mmCIF file of C-alpha atoms and ligand atoms in Angstrom:
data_model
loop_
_atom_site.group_PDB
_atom_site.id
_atom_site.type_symbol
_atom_site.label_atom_id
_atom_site.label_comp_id
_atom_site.label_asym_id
_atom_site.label_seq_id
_atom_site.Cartn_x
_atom_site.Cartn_y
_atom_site.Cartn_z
ATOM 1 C CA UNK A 6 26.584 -29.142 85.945
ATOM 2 C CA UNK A 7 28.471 -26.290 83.758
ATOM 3 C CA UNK A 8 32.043 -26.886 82.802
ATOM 4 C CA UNK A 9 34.362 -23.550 84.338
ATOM 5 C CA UNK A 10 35.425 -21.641 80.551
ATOM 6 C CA UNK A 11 37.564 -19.404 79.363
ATOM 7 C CA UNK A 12 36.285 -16.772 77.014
ATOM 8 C CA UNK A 13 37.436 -16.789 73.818
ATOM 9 C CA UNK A 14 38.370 -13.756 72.107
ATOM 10 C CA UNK A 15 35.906 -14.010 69.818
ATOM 11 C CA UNK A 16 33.269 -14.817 72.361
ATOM 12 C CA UNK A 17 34.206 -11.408 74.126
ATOM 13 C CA UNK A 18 34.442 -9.927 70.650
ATOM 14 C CA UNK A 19 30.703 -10.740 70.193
ATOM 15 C CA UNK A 20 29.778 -9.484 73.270
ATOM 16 C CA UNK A 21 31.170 -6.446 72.465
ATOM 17 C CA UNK A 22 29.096 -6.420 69.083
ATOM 18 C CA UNK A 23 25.819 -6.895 71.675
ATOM 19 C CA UNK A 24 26.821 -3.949 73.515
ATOM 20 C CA UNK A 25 27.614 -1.711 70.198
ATOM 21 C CA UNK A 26 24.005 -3.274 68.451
ATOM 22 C CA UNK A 27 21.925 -1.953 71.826
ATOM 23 C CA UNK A 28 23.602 1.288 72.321
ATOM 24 C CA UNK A 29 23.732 2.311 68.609
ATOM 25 C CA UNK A 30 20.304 0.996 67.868
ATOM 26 C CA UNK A 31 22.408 -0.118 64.567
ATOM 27 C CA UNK A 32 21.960 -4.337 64.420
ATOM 28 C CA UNK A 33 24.363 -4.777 61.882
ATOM 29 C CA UNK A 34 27.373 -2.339 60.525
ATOM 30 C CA UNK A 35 28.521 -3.010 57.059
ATOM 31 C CA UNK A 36 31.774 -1.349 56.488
ATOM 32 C CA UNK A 37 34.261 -0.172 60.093
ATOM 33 C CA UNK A 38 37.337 1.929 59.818
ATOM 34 C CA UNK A 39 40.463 2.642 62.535
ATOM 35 C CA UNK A 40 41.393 5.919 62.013
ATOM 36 C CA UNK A 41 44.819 6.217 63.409
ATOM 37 C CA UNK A 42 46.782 10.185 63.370
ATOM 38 C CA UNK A 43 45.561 12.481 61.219
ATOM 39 C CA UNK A 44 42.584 10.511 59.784
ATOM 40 C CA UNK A 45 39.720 11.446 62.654
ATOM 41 C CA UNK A 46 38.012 13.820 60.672
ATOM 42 C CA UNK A 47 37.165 11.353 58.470
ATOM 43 C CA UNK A 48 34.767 9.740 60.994
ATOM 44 C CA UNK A 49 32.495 12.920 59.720
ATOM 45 C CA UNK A 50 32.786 12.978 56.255
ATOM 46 C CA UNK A 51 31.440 9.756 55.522
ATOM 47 C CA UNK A 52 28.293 10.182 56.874
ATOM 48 C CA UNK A 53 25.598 11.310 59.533
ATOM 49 C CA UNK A 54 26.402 10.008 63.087
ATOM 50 C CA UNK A 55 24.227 7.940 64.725
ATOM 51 C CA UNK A 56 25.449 7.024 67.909
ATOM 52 C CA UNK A 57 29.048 7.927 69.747
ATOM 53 C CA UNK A 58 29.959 5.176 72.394
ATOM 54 C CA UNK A 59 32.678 5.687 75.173
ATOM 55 C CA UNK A 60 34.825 2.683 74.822
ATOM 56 C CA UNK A 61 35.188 1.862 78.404
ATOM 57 C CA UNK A 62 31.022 0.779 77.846
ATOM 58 C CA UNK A 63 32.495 -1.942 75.563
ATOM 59 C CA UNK A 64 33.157 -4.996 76.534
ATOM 60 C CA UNK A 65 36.955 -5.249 75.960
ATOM 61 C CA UNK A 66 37.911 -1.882 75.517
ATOM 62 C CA UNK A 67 39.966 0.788 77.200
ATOM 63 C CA UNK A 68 40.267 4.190 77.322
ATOM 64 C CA UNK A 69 42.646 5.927 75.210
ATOM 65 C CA UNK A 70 46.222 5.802 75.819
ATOM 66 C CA UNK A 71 47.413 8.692 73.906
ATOM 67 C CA UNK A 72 46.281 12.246 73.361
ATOM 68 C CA UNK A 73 44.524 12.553 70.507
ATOM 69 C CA UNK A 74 43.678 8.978 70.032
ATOM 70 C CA UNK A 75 40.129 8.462 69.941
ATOM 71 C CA UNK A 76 38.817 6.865 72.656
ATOM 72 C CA UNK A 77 34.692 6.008 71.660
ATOM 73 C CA UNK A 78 33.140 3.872 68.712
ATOM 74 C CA UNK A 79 31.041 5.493 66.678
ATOM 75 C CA UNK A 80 28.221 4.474 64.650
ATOM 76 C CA UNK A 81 27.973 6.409 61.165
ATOM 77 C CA UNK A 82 24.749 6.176 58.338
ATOM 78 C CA UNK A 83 26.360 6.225 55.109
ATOM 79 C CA UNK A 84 24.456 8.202 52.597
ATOM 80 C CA UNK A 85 23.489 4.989 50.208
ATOM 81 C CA UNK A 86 21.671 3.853 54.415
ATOM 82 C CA UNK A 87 24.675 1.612 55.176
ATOM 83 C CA UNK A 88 26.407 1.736 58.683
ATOM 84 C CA UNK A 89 29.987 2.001 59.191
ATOM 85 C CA UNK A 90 31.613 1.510 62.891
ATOM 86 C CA UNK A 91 34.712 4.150 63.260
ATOM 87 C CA UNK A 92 37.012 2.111 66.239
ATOM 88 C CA UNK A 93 38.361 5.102 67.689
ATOM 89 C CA UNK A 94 40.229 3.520 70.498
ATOM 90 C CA UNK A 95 42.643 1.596 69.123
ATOM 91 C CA UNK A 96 44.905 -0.147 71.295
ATOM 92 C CA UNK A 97 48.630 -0.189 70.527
ATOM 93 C CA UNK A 98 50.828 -3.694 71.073
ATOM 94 C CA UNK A 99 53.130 -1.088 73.191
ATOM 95 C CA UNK A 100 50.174 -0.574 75.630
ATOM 96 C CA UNK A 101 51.462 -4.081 76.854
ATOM 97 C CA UNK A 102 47.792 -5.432 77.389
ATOM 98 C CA UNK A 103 48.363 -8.453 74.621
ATOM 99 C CA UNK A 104 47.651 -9.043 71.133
ATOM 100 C CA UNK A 105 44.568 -10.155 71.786
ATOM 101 C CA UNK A 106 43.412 -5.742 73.481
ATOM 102 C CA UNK A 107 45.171 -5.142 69.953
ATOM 103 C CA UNK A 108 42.833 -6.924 67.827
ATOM 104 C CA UNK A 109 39.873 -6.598 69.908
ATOM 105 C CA UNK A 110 38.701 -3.997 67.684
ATOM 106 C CA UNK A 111 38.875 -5.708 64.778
ATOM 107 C CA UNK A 112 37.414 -9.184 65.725
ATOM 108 C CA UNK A 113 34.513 -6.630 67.395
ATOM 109 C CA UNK A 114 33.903 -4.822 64.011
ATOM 110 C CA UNK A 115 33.682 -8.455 62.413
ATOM 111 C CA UNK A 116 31.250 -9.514 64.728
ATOM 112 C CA UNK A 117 28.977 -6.602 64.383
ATOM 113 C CA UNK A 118 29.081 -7.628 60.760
ATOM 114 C CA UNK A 119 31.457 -5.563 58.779
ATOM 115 C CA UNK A 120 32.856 -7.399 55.834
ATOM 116 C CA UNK A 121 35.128 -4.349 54.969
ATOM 117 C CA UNK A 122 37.757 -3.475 57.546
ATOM 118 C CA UNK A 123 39.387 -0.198 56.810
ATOM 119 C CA UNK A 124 42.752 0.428 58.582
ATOM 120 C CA UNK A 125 44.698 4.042 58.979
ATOM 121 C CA UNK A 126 47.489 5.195 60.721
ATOM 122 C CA UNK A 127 49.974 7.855 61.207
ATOM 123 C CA UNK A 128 53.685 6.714 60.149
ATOM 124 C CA UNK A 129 57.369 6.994 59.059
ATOM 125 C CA UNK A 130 58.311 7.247 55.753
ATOM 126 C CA UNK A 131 61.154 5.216 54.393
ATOM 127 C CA UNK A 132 60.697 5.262 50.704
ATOM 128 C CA UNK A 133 62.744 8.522 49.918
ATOM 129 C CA UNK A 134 59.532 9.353 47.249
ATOM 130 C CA UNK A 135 57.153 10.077 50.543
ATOM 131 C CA UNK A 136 56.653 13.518 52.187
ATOM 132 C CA UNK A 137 55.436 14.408 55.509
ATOM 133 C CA UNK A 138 51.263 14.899 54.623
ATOM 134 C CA UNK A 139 51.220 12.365 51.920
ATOM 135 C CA UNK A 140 48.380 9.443 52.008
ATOM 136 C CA UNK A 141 49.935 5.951 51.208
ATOM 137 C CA UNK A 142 47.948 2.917 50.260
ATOM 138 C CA UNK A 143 49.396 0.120 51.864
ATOM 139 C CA UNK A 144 50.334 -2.964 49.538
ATOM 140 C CA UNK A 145 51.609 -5.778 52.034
ATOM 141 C CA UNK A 146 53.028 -5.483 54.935
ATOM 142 C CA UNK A 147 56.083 -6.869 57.208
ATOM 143 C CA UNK A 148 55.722 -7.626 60.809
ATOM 144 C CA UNK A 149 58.417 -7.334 63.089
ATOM 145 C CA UNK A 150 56.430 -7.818 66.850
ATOM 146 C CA UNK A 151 57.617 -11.328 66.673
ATOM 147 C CA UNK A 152 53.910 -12.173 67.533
ATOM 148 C CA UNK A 153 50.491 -12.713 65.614
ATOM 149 C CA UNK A 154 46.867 -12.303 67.385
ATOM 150 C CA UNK A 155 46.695 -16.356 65.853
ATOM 151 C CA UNK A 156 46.179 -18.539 68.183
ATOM 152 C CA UNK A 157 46.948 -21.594 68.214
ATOM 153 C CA UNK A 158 47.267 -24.346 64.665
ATOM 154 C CA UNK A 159 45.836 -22.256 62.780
ATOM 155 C CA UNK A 160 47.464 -21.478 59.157
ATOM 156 C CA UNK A 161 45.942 -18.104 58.334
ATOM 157 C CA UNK A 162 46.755 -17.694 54.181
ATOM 158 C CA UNK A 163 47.836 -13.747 53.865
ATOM 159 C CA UNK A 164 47.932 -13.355 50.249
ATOM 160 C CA UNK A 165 46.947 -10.213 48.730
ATOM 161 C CA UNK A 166 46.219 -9.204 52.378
ATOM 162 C CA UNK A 167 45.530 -6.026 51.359
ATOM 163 C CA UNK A 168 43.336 -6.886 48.719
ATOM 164 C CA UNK A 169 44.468 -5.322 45.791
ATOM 165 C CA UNK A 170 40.517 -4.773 43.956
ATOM 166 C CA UNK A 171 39.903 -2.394 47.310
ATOM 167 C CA UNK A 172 43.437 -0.480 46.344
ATOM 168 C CA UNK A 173 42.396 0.104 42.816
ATOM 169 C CA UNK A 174 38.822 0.781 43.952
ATOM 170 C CA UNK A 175 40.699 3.591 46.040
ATOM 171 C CA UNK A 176 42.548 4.995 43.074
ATOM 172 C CA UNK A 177 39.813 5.426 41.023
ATOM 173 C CA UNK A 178 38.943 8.341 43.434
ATOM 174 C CA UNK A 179 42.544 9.280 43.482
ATOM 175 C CA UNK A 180 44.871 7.832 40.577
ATOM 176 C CA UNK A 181 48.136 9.906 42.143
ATOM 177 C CA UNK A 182 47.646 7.672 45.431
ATOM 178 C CA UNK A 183 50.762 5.967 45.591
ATOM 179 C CA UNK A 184 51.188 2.259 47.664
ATOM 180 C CA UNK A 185 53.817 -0.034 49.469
ATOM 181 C CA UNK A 186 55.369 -1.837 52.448
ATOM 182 C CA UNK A 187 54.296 -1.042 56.004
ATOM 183 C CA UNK A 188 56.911 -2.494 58.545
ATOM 184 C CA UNK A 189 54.958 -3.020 61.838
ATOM 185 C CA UNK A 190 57.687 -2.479 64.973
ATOM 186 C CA UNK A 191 56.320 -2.253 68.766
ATOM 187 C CA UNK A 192 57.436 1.010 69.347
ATOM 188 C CA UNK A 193 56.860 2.901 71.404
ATOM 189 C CA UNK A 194 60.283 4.193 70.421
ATOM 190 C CA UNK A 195 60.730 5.589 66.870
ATOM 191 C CA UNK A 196 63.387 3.422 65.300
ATOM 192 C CA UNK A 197 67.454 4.104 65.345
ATOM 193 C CA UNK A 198 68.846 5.057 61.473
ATOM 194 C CA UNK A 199 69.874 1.476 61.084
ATOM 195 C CA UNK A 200 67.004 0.265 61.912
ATOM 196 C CA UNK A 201 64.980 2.255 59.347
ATOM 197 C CA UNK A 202 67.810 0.943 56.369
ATOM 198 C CA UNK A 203 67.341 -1.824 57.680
ATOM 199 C CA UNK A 204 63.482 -1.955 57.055
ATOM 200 C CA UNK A 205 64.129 -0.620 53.719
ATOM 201 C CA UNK A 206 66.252 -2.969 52.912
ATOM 202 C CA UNK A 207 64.073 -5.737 53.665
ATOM 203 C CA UNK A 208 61.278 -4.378 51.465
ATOM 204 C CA UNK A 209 59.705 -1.813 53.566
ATOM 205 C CA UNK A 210 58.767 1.642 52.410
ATOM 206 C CA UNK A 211 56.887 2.418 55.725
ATOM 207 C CA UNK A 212 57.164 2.204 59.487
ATOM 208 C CA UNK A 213 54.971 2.315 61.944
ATOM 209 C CA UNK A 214 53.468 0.650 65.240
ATOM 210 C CA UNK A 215 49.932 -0.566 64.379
ATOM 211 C CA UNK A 216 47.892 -1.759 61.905
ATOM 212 C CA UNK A 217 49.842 -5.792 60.390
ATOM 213 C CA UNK A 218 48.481 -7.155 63.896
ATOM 214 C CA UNK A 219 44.775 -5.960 62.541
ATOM 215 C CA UNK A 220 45.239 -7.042 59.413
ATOM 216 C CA UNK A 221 45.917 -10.362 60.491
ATOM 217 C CA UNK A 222 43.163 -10.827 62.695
ATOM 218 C CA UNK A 223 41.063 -9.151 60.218
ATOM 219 C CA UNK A 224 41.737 -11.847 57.330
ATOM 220 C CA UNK A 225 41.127 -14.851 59.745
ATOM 221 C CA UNK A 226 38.104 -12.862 60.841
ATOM 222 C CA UNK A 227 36.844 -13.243 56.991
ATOM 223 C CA UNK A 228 37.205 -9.187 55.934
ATOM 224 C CA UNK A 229 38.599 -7.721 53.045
ATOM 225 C CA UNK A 230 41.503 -5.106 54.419
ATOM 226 C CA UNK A 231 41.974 -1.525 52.927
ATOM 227 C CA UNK A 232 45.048 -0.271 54.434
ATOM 228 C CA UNK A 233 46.077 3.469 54.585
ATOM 229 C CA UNK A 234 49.062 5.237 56.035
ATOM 230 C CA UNK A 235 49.581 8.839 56.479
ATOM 231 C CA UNK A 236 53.675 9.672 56.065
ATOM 232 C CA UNK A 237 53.671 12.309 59.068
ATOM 233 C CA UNK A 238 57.623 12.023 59.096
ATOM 234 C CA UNK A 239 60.486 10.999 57.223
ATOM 235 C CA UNK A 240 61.765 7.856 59.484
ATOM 236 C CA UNK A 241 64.648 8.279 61.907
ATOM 237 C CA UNK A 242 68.189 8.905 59.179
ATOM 238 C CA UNK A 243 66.275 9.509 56.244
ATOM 239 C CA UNK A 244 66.046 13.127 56.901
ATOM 240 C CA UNK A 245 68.511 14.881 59.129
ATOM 241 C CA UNK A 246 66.231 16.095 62.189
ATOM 242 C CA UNK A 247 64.980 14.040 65.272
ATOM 243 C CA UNK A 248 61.439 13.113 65.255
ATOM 244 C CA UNK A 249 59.091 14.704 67.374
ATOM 245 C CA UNK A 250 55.822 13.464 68.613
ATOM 246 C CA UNK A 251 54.722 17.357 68.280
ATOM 247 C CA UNK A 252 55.713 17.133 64.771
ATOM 248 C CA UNK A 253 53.670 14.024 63.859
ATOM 249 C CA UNK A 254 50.475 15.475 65.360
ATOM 250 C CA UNK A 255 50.593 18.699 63.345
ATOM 251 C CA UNK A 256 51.553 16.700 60.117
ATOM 252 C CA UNK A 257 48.258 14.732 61.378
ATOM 253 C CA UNK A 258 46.197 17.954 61.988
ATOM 254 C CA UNK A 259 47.366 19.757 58.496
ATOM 255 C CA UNK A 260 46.609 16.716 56.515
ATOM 256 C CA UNK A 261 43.310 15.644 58.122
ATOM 257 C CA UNK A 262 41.177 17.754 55.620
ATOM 258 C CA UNK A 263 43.123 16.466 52.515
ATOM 259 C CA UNK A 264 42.328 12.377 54.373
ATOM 260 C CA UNK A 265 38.769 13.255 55.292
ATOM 261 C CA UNK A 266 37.763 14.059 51.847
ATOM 262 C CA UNK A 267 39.702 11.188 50.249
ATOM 263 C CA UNK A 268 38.238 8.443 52.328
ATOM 264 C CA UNK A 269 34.212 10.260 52.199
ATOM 265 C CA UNK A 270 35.289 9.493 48.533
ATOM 266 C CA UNK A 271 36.544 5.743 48.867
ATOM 267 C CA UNK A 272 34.157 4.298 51.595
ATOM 268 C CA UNK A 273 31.034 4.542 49.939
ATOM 269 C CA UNK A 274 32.348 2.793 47.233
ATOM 270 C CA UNK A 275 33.382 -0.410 49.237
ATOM 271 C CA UNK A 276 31.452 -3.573 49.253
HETATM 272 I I1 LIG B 18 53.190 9.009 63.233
HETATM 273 O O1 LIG B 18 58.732 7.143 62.114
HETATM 274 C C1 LIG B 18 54.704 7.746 63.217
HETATM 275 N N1 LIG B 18 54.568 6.549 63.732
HETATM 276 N N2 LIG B 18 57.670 3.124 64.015
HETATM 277 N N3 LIG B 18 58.220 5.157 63.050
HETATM 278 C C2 LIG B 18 57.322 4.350 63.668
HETATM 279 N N4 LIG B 18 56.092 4.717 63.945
HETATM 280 C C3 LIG B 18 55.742 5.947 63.576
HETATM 281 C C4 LIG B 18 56.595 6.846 62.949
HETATM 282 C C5 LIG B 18 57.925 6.424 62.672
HETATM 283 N N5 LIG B 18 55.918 7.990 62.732
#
């Protein structure tokens, strides 16, 4: 007699990993990277491709919700013969599909074997240092979705998240690279002028709509995080004009060169 059972996430997160193993021909990827705005030409840089995978093939996975967001996983051969996993369809906790679509990714590169989760995005600058096209390493993070992809009694530890021997690994390619707070809100609105003192004020130095949900999920999952953010815009009040959406893909698209060769740099120098 079998019991009725509900899948766990991590039990569809597997199954993705299955899916990925038999389509890419690649049992086991060491390294996987989300490469949010600006950061897709990355994917290339760090290697040859070996297999590019619609995401709707994945157990789990959707197609893209925005323009210019990805939408397939693909499987890349490092140059020293390890495999990284580039999660180009990132789902965002604005999507409204859970926390559980938002991590999916993440638990999926874990099961597929990566012990090195690398995490980029697109974002607003608060610290009045940044400039639109400037890579950020993230130090720690804040996370204002009132929600965690935990569930339930389980007492994640989140110290040194961000695992500071990965950020110091990253500035030995690039000693200028400068780090701090990324304040996760749920978007999809950019946030008011109080809003982005307010973040500041808390500790924050960046805002954005991704990326502290992944962490999370990433740490219970058992990786070590590298976090990047890409200051596309000064956030809403710190410089006089509106934000555009226009105007944070073409920060994106300038900088992507500039991000491609920094991580082609970093990655092959992860464990
Ligand atoms: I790109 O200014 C990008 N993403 N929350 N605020 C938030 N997310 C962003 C921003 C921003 N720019």
């Amino acid at each position: 007699m079998s019991e009725s059972h509900e899948q766990t996430p991590q039990e569809l997160a597997a199954e993705a990993a299955r899916v990925i193993a038999e389509l890419s021909g690649i049992e086991k990827h060491d390294i996987a990277l989300t490469l949010g705005s600006g950061w897709g030409k990355a994917a290339t840089a760090i290697g040859e491709i070996v297999s590019e995978i619609p995401a709707e093939q994945v157990p789990g996975f959707h197609a893209a919700a925005v323009v210019g967001h990805g939408g397939k996983l693909t499987s890349i051969r490092m140059p020293d013969g390890r495999h990284a996993l580039v999660i180009g369809a990132r789902t965002h906790f604005y999507e409204g599909r859970g926390v559980r679509a938002v991590v999916h990714g993440v638990r999926t590169a874990a099961a597929a074997g990566a012990t090195t989760m690398v995490l980029t995005n697109g974002a607003g600058g608060v610290n009045p240092n940044y400039s639109p096209g400037q890579p950020v390493l993230i130090s720690d993070h804040i996370n204002l979705t009132a929600s965690s992809p935990i569930e339930g009694a389980n007492f994640v530890d989140l110290t040194d998240l961000y695992s500071s021997k990965l950020r110091d690994l990253a500035r030995t390619v690039d000693p200028t690279l400068d780090e701090g707070v990324y304040v996760q809100f749920t978007g999809p609105h950019y946030e008011t002028p109080a809003e982005v003192r307010y973040a500041g004020i808390i500790g924050g130095d960046i805002v954005g709509m991704s990326t502290a949900l992944e962490a999370i999920a990433a740490r219970q999952a058992g990786m070590q995080v590298l976090g990047f953010s890409l200051i596309t815009n000064a956030a809403a009040g710190i410089s006089e004009t509106p934000l555009s959406h226009a105007e944070v893909i073409e920060a994106g698209r300038e900088a992507e060169p500039k991000l491609a060769s920094l991580l082609s740099q970093i990655v092959p120098l992860l464990p």
